GROMACS .gro file of C-alpha atoms in nm:
model
  385
    1MET     CA    1   1.796   3.159   1.030
    2ASN     CA    2   1.728   2.899   1.304
    3TYR     CA    3   1.853   2.572   1.194
    4ARG     CA    4   1.741   2.251   1.440
    5LYS     CA    5   1.982   2.012   1.467
    6LEU     CA    6   1.891   1.647   1.564
    7THR     CA    7   2.074   1.351   1.640
    8ALA     CA    8   2.056   0.975   1.721
    9GLY     CA    9   2.216   0.643   1.748
   10ARG     CA   10   2.164   0.625   1.397
   11ILE     CA   11   2.035   0.820   1.101
   12PHE     CA   12   1.865   0.670   0.827
   13ASP     CA   13   1.811   0.929   0.514
   14GLY     CA   14   1.583   0.673   0.331
   15SER     CA   15   1.866   0.471   0.166
   16ARG     CA   16   2.149   0.466   0.438
   17PHE     CA   17   2.268   0.475   0.760
   18TRP     CA   18   2.447   0.728   0.915
   19GLU     CA   19   2.644   0.745   1.203
   20GLU     CA   20   2.784   1.044   1.428
   21ALA     CA   21   2.577   1.275   1.245
   22ALA     CA   22   2.322   1.537   1.264
   23LEU     CA   23   2.073   1.629   1.073
   24VAL     CA   24   1.941   1.972   0.980
   25LEU     CA   25   1.608   2.164   0.974
   26ASN     CA   26   1.534   2.472   0.875
   27ALA     CA   27   1.268   2.691   1.044
   28GLN     CA   28   1.007   2.562   0.783
   29GLY     CA   29   1.103   2.178   0.859
   30GLU     CA   30   1.302   2.123   0.516
   31SER     CA   31   1.578   1.912   0.546
   32GLN     CA   32   1.972   2.101   0.475
   33GLY     CA   33   2.135   1.765   0.470
   34ILE     CA   34   2.311   1.524   0.721
   35ILE     CA   35   2.644   1.689   0.819
   36PRO     CA   36   2.872   1.465   1.068
   37LEU     CA   37   2.817   1.544   1.429
   38ALA     CA   38   3.188   1.688   1.472
   39GLU     CA   39   3.078   1.997   1.272
   40ALA     CA   40   2.722   2.013   1.396
   41GLY     CA   41   2.803   2.292   1.670
   42GLU     CA   42   2.604   2.352   1.976
   43SER     CA   43   2.275   2.328   2.084
   44VAL     CA   44   2.217   1.944   1.895
   45GLU     CA   45   1.909   1.783   2.053
   46ARG     CA   46   2.016   1.405   2.101
   47TYR     CA   47   1.800   1.128   2.077
   48GLU     CA   48   1.796   0.757   2.138
   49GLY     CA   49   1.706   0.558   1.891
   50ILE     CA   50   1.716   0.592   1.514
   51LEU     CA   51   1.595   0.856   1.336
   52CYS     CA   52   1.467   0.847   1.001
   53PRO     CA   53   1.235   1.010   0.722
   54GLY     CA   54   0.838   1.001   0.764
   55LEU     CA   55   0.680   0.645   0.712
   56ILE     CA   56   0.488   0.581   0.380
   57ASN     CA   57   0.191   0.327   0.409
   58CYS     CA   58   0.106   0.223   0.060
   59HIS     CA   59  -0.178   0.017   0.102
   60CYS     CA   60  -0.504   0.150   0.325
   61HIS     CA   61  -0.868   0.108   0.342
   62VAL     CA   62  -0.911   0.395   0.539
   63GLU     CA   63  -1.282   0.360   0.449
   64LEU     CA   64  -1.358   0.073   0.620
   65SER     CA   65  -1.218   0.135   0.968
   66TYR     CA   66  -1.575   0.133   1.117
   67LEU     CA   67  -1.552  -0.248   1.017
   68LYS     CA   68  -1.253  -0.269   1.335
   69GLY     CA   69  -1.318  -0.623   1.501
   70PHE     CA   70  -1.627  -0.682   1.299
   71ILE     CA   71  -1.418  -0.965   1.070
   72PRO     CA   72  -1.249  -1.221   1.294
   73PRO     CA   73  -0.875  -1.348   1.183
   74LYS     CA   74  -0.789  -1.644   1.004
   75THR     CA   75  -1.135  -1.686   0.816
   76GLY     CA   76  -0.918  -1.735   0.478
   77LEU     CA   77  -0.968  -1.465   0.182
   78ILE     CA   78  -1.264  -1.625   0.082
   79GLY     CA   79  -1.449  -1.613   0.406
   80PHE     CA   80  -1.333  -1.277   0.483
   81LEU     CA   81  -1.437  -1.141   0.096
   82THR     CA   82  -1.809  -1.259   0.226
   83SER     CA   83  -1.786  -1.105   0.554
   84ILE     CA   84  -1.684  -0.726   0.421
   85VAL     CA   85  -1.974  -0.767   0.178
   86LYS     CA   86  -2.258  -0.870   0.433
   87ASN     CA   87  -2.088  -0.644   0.716
   88ARG     CA   88  -2.090  -0.295   0.488
   89ALA     CA   89  -2.395  -0.434   0.331
   90GLY     CA   90  -2.605  -0.477   0.707
   91PHE     CA   91  -2.370  -0.149   0.893
   92THR     CA   92  -2.625   0.132   0.986
   93GLY     CA   93  -2.395   0.326   1.217
   94GLU     CA   94  -2.140   0.632   1.202
   95LYS     CA   95  -1.854   0.591   1.001
   96GLU     CA   96  -1.703   0.910   1.021
   97PRO     CA   97  -1.559   0.882   1.340
   98ALA     CA   98  -1.394   0.569   1.256
   99ILE     CA   99  -1.222   0.723   0.966
  100VAL     CA  100  -1.085   1.012   1.166
  101ALA     CA  101  -0.940   0.804   1.443
  102ALA     CA  102  -0.783   0.633   1.159
  103ASP     CA  103  -0.619   0.886   0.989
  104ASN     CA  104  -0.479   1.045   1.330
  105GLU     CA  105  -0.405   0.691   1.453
  106MET     CA  106  -0.170   0.689   1.134
  107TYR     CA  107  -0.011   1.031   1.175
  108GLU     CA  108   0.120   0.957   1.498
  109SER     CA  109   0.253   0.632   1.429
  110GLY     CA  110   0.509   0.845   1.185
  111ILE     CA  111   0.300   0.793   0.887
  112ASP     CA  112   0.349   1.085   0.619
  113GLY     CA  113   0.201   0.967   0.323
  114VAL     CA  114  -0.162   0.730   0.269
  115GLY     CA  115  -0.201   0.506  -0.096
  116ASP     CA  116  -0.569   0.465   0.016
  117ILE     CA  117  -0.822   0.226  -0.190
  118CYS     CA  118  -1.175   0.380  -0.214
  119ASN     CA  119  -1.531   0.302  -0.341
  120THR     CA  120  -1.699   0.593  -0.187
  121THR     CA  121  -1.621   0.961  -0.096
  122ASP     CA  122  -1.662   0.838   0.284
  123ALA     CA  123  -1.305   0.988   0.362
  124LEU     CA  124  -1.249   1.248   0.136
  125GLY     CA  125  -1.348   1.519   0.444
  126MET     CA  126  -1.109   1.379   0.630
  127LYS     CA  127  -0.852   1.381   0.348
  128GLN     CA  128  -0.890   1.741   0.269
  129LYS     CA  129  -0.791   1.800   0.697
  130SER     CA  130  -0.535   1.549   0.708
  131ARG     CA  131  -0.231   1.599   0.800
  132MET     CA  132  -0.080   1.302   0.563
  133ARG     CA  133  -0.077   1.311   0.170
  134TRP     CA  134  -0.306   1.101   0.016
  135HIS     CA  135  -0.364   0.921  -0.304
  136SER     CA  136  -0.677   0.790  -0.392
  137LEU     CA  137  -0.696   0.472  -0.534
  138VAL     CA  138  -1.075   0.443  -0.645
  139GLU     CA  139  -1.151   0.098  -0.736
  140ILE     CA  140  -1.377  -0.107  -1.024
  141ILE     CA  141  -1.522  -0.433  -0.932
  142ASN     CA  142  -1.734  -0.543  -1.258
  143PHE     CA  143  -1.769  -0.935  -1.351
  144TYR     CA  144  -1.900  -0.851  -1.651
  145ASP     CA  145  -1.853  -0.641  -1.986
  146VAL     CA  146  -2.256  -0.577  -2.027
  147ASN     CA  147  -2.246  -0.285  -1.747
  148MET     CA  148  -1.967  -0.094  -1.864
  149GLU     CA  149  -2.021   0.260  -1.886
  150ARG     CA  150  -2.230   0.209  -1.572
  151GLN     CA  151  -1.968   0.024  -1.410
  152VAL     CA  152  -1.647   0.241  -1.470
  153GLY     CA  153  -1.832   0.575  -1.432
  154TRP     CA  154  -1.962   0.596  -1.128
  155PRO     CA  155  -1.594   0.547  -0.990
  156GLN     CA  156  -1.513   0.775  -1.265
  157THR     CA  157  -1.726   1.035  -1.101
  158ILE     CA  158  -1.493   0.959  -0.732
  159VAL     CA  159  -1.200   1.016  -0.879
  160HIS     CA  160  -1.355   1.375  -1.038
  161ASP     CA  161  -1.454   1.448  -0.656
  162HIS     CA  162  -1.126   1.396  -0.502
  163GLU     CA  163  -0.898   1.583  -0.802
  164ALA     CA  164  -1.188   1.872  -0.740
  165ALA     CA  165  -1.049   1.879  -0.364
  166GLY     CA  166  -0.706   1.885  -0.503
  167LEU     CA  167  -0.648   1.557  -0.443
  168SER     CA  168  -0.441   1.262  -0.633
  169ALA     CA  169  -0.704   1.028  -0.742
  170ALA     CA  170  -0.724   0.754  -1.017
  171LEU     CA  171  -0.921   0.441  -1.167
  172VAL     CA  172  -0.760   0.123  -1.013
  173PRO     CA  173  -0.894  -0.259  -1.059
  174HIS     CA  174  -1.013  -0.435  -0.769
  175ALA     CA  175  -0.847  -0.804  -0.845
  176PRO     CA  176  -0.819  -1.032  -1.099
  177TYR     CA  177  -1.122  -1.242  -0.947
  178SER     CA  178  -1.386  -0.928  -0.991
  179VAL     CA  179  -1.292  -0.788  -1.280
  180SER     CA  180  -1.363  -0.881  -1.629
  181GLY     CA  181  -1.077  -0.854  -1.924
  182ARG     CA  182  -1.241  -0.589  -2.086
  183THR     CA  183  -1.352  -0.387  -1.738
  184MET     CA  184  -0.895  -0.404  -1.698
  185ASP     CA  185  -0.839  -0.287  -2.067
  186VAL     CA  186  -1.072   0.047  -2.014
  187ILE     CA  187  -0.864   0.097  -1.697
  188ASN     CA  188  -0.602   0.104  -1.902
  189GLU     CA  189  -0.661   0.331  -2.162
  190ARG     CA  190  -0.781   0.631  -1.940
  191THR     CA  191  -0.481   0.549  -1.680
  192GLU     CA  192  -0.204   0.597  -1.921
  193GLY     CA  193   0.138   0.684  -1.709
  194ARG     CA  194  -0.089   0.686  -1.312
  195VAL     CA  195   0.006   0.522  -1.050
  196ILE     CA  196  -0.243   0.242  -0.953
  197SER     CA  197  -0.266  -0.104  -0.800
  198MET     CA  198  -0.438  -0.452  -0.784
  199HIS     CA  199  -0.464  -0.672  -0.517
  200ASN     CA  200  -0.274  -1.001  -0.664
  201GLN     CA  201  -0.234  -1.393  -0.554
  202GLU     CA  202  -0.376  -1.315  -0.172
  203THR     CA  203  -0.490  -1.664  -0.173
  204ALA     CA  204  -0.401  -1.987  -0.292
  205PRO     CA  205  -0.791  -2.041  -0.523
  206GLU     CA  206  -0.726  -1.701  -0.704
  207ASP     CA  207  -0.484  -1.888  -0.887
  208GLU     CA  208  -0.658  -2.219  -0.939
  209LEU     CA  209  -0.967  -2.032  -1.087
  210PHE     CA  210  -0.696  -1.892  -1.358
  211LYS     CA  211  -0.550  -2.231  -1.393
  212SER     CA  212  -0.884  -2.465  -1.396
  213GLY     CA  213  -1.177  -2.258  -1.400
  214ALA     CA  214  -1.193  -2.439  -1.016
  215GLY     CA  215  -1.168  -2.376  -0.626
  216GLY     CA  216  -1.323  -2.207  -0.374
  217PHE     CA  217  -1.409  -1.882  -0.502
  218ILE     CA  218  -1.636  -2.090  -0.749
  219GLY     CA  219  -1.884  -2.130  -0.438
  220PHE     CA  220  -1.824  -1.711  -0.355
  221TYR     CA  221  -1.979  -1.661  -0.738
  222LYS     CA  222  -2.272  -1.865  -0.643
  223GLU     CA  223  -2.354  -1.732  -0.322
  224PHE     CA  224  -2.376  -1.371  -0.465
  225GLY     CA  225  -2.650  -1.507  -0.757
  226ASN     CA  226  -2.349  -1.665  -1.032
  227ALA     CA  227  -2.381  -1.973  -1.159
  228GLY     CA  228  -1.992  -2.021  -1.182
  229SER     CA  229  -1.686  -1.855  -1.282
  230PRO     CA  230  -1.738  -1.562  -1.477
  231PHE     CA  231  -1.396  -1.549  -1.618
  232PRO     CA  232  -1.272  -1.779  -1.909
  233VAL     CA  233  -0.978  -1.970  -1.808
  234SER     CA  234  -0.662  -1.878  -1.892
  235GLY     CA  235  -0.467  -2.200  -1.795
  236LYS     CA  236  -0.176  -1.913  -1.681
  237SER     CA  237  -0.167  -1.841  -1.321
  238SER     CA  238  -0.354  -1.463  -1.184
  239LEU     CA  239  -0.090  -1.225  -1.238
  240GLN     CA  240   0.001  -1.410  -1.596
  241THR     CA  241  -0.339  -1.397  -1.643
  242TRP     CA  242  -0.442  -0.994  -1.580
  243LEU     CA  243  -0.086  -0.797  -1.594
  244PRO     CA  244  -0.022  -0.847  -1.996
  245HIS     CA  245  -0.434  -0.616  -1.974
  246PHE     CA  246  -0.194  -0.324  -1.894
  247THR     CA  247   0.045  -0.181  -2.108
  248ASN     CA  248   0.019   0.184  -2.102
  249GLY     CA  249   0.306   0.317  -1.885
  250GLN     CA  250   0.194   0.312  -1.562
  251THR     CA  251   0.329   0.229  -1.194
  252ILE     CA  252   0.133  -0.034  -1.083
  253LEU     CA  253   0.113  -0.155  -0.674
  254VAL     CA  254   0.106  -0.517  -0.705
  255VAL     CA  255  -0.051  -0.581  -0.327
  256HIS     CA  256   0.007  -0.880  -0.087
  257ASN     CA  257   0.154  -1.121  -0.303
  258THR     CA  258   0.119  -1.353  -0.011
  259TYR     CA  259   0.112  -1.695  -0.302
  260ILE     CA  260   0.335  -1.549  -0.574
  261GLY     CA  261   0.556  -1.753  -0.768
  262GLU     CA  262   0.927  -1.692  -0.892
  263GLU     CA  263   0.774  -1.733  -1.235
  264ASP     CA  264   0.572  -1.496  -1.176
  265ILE     CA  265   0.801  -1.242  -1.096
  266VAL     CA  266   1.036  -1.316  -1.397
  267PHE     CA  267   0.702  -1.260  -1.644
  268ALA     CA  268   0.607  -0.947  -1.494
  269LYS     CA  269   0.956  -0.786  -1.496
  270GLU     CA  270   0.975  -0.894  -1.883
  271HIS     CA  271   0.600  -0.721  -1.910
  272ALA     CA  272   0.711  -0.433  -1.755
  273SER     CA  273   1.027  -0.363  -1.943
  274ARG     CA  274   0.813  -0.376  -2.258
  275HIS     CA  275   0.540  -0.200  -2.153
  276GLY     CA  276   0.748   0.036  -1.978
  277LEU     CA  277   0.532   0.000  -1.663
  278ASN     CA  278   0.708   0.015  -1.305
  279ILE     CA  279   0.596  -0.340  -1.064
  280VAL     CA  280   0.604  -0.240  -0.722
  281TYR     CA  281   0.522  -0.498  -0.432
  282CYS     CA  282   0.287  -0.388  -0.163
  283LEU     CA  283   0.341  -0.612   0.132
  284CYS     CA  284   0.103  -0.639   0.426
  285PRO     CA  285   0.215  -0.880   0.614
  286ASN     CA  286  -0.040  -0.878   0.902
  287ALA     CA  287  -0.306  -0.832   0.711
  288ASN     CA  288  -0.179  -1.180   0.540
  289LEU     CA  289  -0.170  -1.303   0.849
  290TYR     CA  290  -0.495  -1.181   1.007
  291ILE     CA  291  -0.681  -1.351   0.665
  292GLU     CA  292  -0.478  -1.636   0.509
  293ASP     CA  293  -0.197  -1.705   0.846
  294ASN     CA  294   0.058  -1.662   0.568
  295LEU     CA  295   0.333  -1.470   0.453
  296PRO     CA  296   0.490  -1.306   0.109
  297PRO     CA  297   0.789  -1.508  -0.056
  298VAL     CA  298   1.035  -1.246   0.064
  299ASP     CA  299   1.302  -1.416  -0.037
  300LEU     CA  300   1.203  -1.413  -0.412
  301PHE     CA  301   1.152  -1.017  -0.396
  302LEU     CA  302   1.521  -0.952  -0.304
  303LYS     CA  303   1.666  -1.288  -0.478
  304HIS     CA  304   1.490  -1.096  -0.807
  305ASN     CA  305   1.586  -0.712  -0.651
  306CYS     CA  306   1.235  -0.637  -0.718
  307THR     CA  307   1.143  -0.305  -0.572
  308VAL     CA  308   0.936  -0.335  -0.255
  309VAL     CA  309   0.682  -0.103  -0.030
  310LEU     CA  310   0.504  -0.160   0.252
  311GLY     CA  311   0.112  -0.119   0.363
  312THR     CA  312  -0.114  -0.176   0.634
  313ASP     CA  313  -0.449  -0.273   0.456
  314SER     CA  314  -0.744  -0.180   0.685
  315TYR     CA  315  -0.882  -0.191   1.005
  316SER     CA  316  -1.097  -0.525   0.855
  317SER     CA  317  -0.813  -0.696   0.860
  318ASN     CA  318  -0.585  -0.579   1.068
  319TRP     CA  319  -0.493  -0.515   1.444
  320GLN     CA  320  -0.328  -0.154   1.395
  321LEU     CA  321  -0.236   0.114   1.096
  322SER     CA  322   0.148   0.121   1.177
  323ILE     CA  323   0.390   0.096   0.922
  324ALA     CA  324   0.629  -0.005   1.236
  325ALA     CA  325   0.440  -0.296   1.330
  326GLU     CA  326   0.482  -0.423   0.958
  327MET     CA  327   0.877  -0.366   0.949
  328LYS     CA  328   0.873  -0.572   1.271
  329ALA     CA  329   0.684  -0.850   1.113
  330LEU     CA  330   0.851  -0.921   0.870
  331LEU     CA  331   1.169  -0.873   1.057
  332SER     CA  332   1.080  -1.125   1.307
  333ARG     CA  333   1.036  -1.364   1.083
  334PHE     CA  334   1.317  -1.327   0.798
  335PRO     CA  335   1.616  -1.227   0.984
  336GLN     CA  336   1.805  -1.193   0.673
  337LEU     CA  337   1.628  -0.885   0.602
  338SER     CA  338   1.864  -0.612   0.695
  339PRO     CA  339   1.717  -0.283   0.900
  340GLU     CA  340   1.811  -0.075   0.633
  341THR     CA  341   1.659  -0.283   0.364
  342ILE     CA  342   1.292  -0.249   0.513
  343LEU     CA  343   1.343   0.061   0.604
  344ARG     CA  344   1.400   0.192   0.273
  345TRP     CA  345   1.095  -0.029   0.194
  346ALA     CA  346   0.882   0.181   0.463
  347THR     CA  347   1.028   0.514   0.339
  348LEU     CA  348   1.191   0.612   0.002
  349ASN     CA  349   1.056   0.315  -0.213
  350GLY     CA  350   0.703   0.404  -0.115
  351ALA     CA  351   0.761   0.774  -0.173
  352GLN     CA  352   0.877   0.696  -0.495
  353ALA     CA  353   0.600   0.458  -0.570
  354LEU     CA  354   0.352   0.703  -0.525
  355ARG     CA  355   0.544   0.995  -0.672
  356TRP     CA  356   0.614   1.188  -0.387
  357PRO     CA  357   0.959   1.359  -0.468
  358ASP     CA  358   1.015   1.559  -0.125
  359LEU     CA  359   0.899   1.290   0.065
  360GLY     CA  360   1.061   0.992   0.161
  361SER     CA  361   1.427   1.105   0.255
  362PHE     CA  362   1.668   1.359   0.395
  363ASP     CA  363   1.789   1.483   0.058
  364ALA     CA  364   1.841   1.828   0.119
  365GLY     CA  365   1.516   2.037   0.025
  366LYS     CA  366   1.307   1.784   0.148
  367LYS     CA  367   0.990   1.851   0.381
  368SER     CA  368   0.981   1.497   0.545
  369GLY     CA  369   0.846   1.411   0.870
  370VAL     CA  370   1.135   1.294   1.166
  371VAL     CA  371   1.051   1.000   1.309
  372LEU     CA  372   1.229   0.845   1.620
  373LEU     CA  373   1.252   0.427   1.597
  374SER     CA  374   1.366   0.232   1.894
  375GLY     CA  375   1.745   0.097   1.771
  376GLU     CA  376   1.632  -0.265   1.902
  377ASP     CA  377   1.309  -0.323   1.742
  378ILE     CA  378   1.211  -0.086   1.496
  379SER     CA  379   0.893   0.048   1.710
  380VAL     CA  380   0.765   0.384   1.670
  381VAL     CA  381   0.920   0.594   1.969
  382ARG     CA  382   0.756   0.956   1.856
  383ARG     CA  383   0.730   1.188   1.548
  384LEU     CA  384   0.965   1.467   1.561
  385SER     CA  385   0.799   1.692   1.310
   0.00000   0.00000   0.00000
């Protein structure tokens, strides 16, 4: 059998670095493991930089790619949401070319798989042809309990459309400020053991809404026809209000977390332990900078040994769809982060969160892509497989 042998200054296997080593691939591109370079023999491909498995983007909205450049940065989340609603309603152009271009861009930037938020089937055809793997997180937005069957039924149809096309999908709530408690209970009932997600604490007014019933979201609701907040005041943070609705063994991608507190992380860990949940914190730093010009408290996630993954969010809220750019944004602002830690977030952690056991590492038998990174700033140089 013909084997391909690759080496570089360092090899990251999904968990740790190797030096003076070679990655061995079989003819089908499956890893045969990493061996000492001295044992690799001849015909070794040599590269400058870091070899690592294909990257995993755990949070994207690829169907919003047509909104690239429509929404200016640093409007704050409430201004951003208002622009999203208005631009989606008023858009009359072609969406598919932008969706296909985003798919190609992500693949060429070293991404192997995507956890993708969707509200339609606009990207379904692209996903069937994509060179990447997809898990579609079909959002429900429902402020009130009265339209439950209609509000849940349509997203459930989208889930079925994806599954009929051979793609994994699950119902998910959009955000605490857009989904009623009873709707969350229904989602909980229908997603036992599934991988789901929730946008969480992306802006300070989100906590204010639940703690006091006041803040910036009240004006947002009024603009779209609600007299005030559709949700009862809990006196607690957003996370401590919504998370108790989920008790059914799910993996929950808790996305953004720009304003999460230490008490929330402790609460989530205790609740997850009682109910068999797997809490995974997904950070999208460039989107946080684009919208709120703020970043999540990375030190807290490190302190509490949280499981962390990375996402890009969408072209409506980012300058590019690159996990390498997300890594660079964090490394430049949090020097205590090691390259080994952040590469694990971007590879093995993401694959495990989305339950793709054959991606995210160079363990023997896996068929992750091989990506060459710059050794200095962890930029993607190119894909090698």
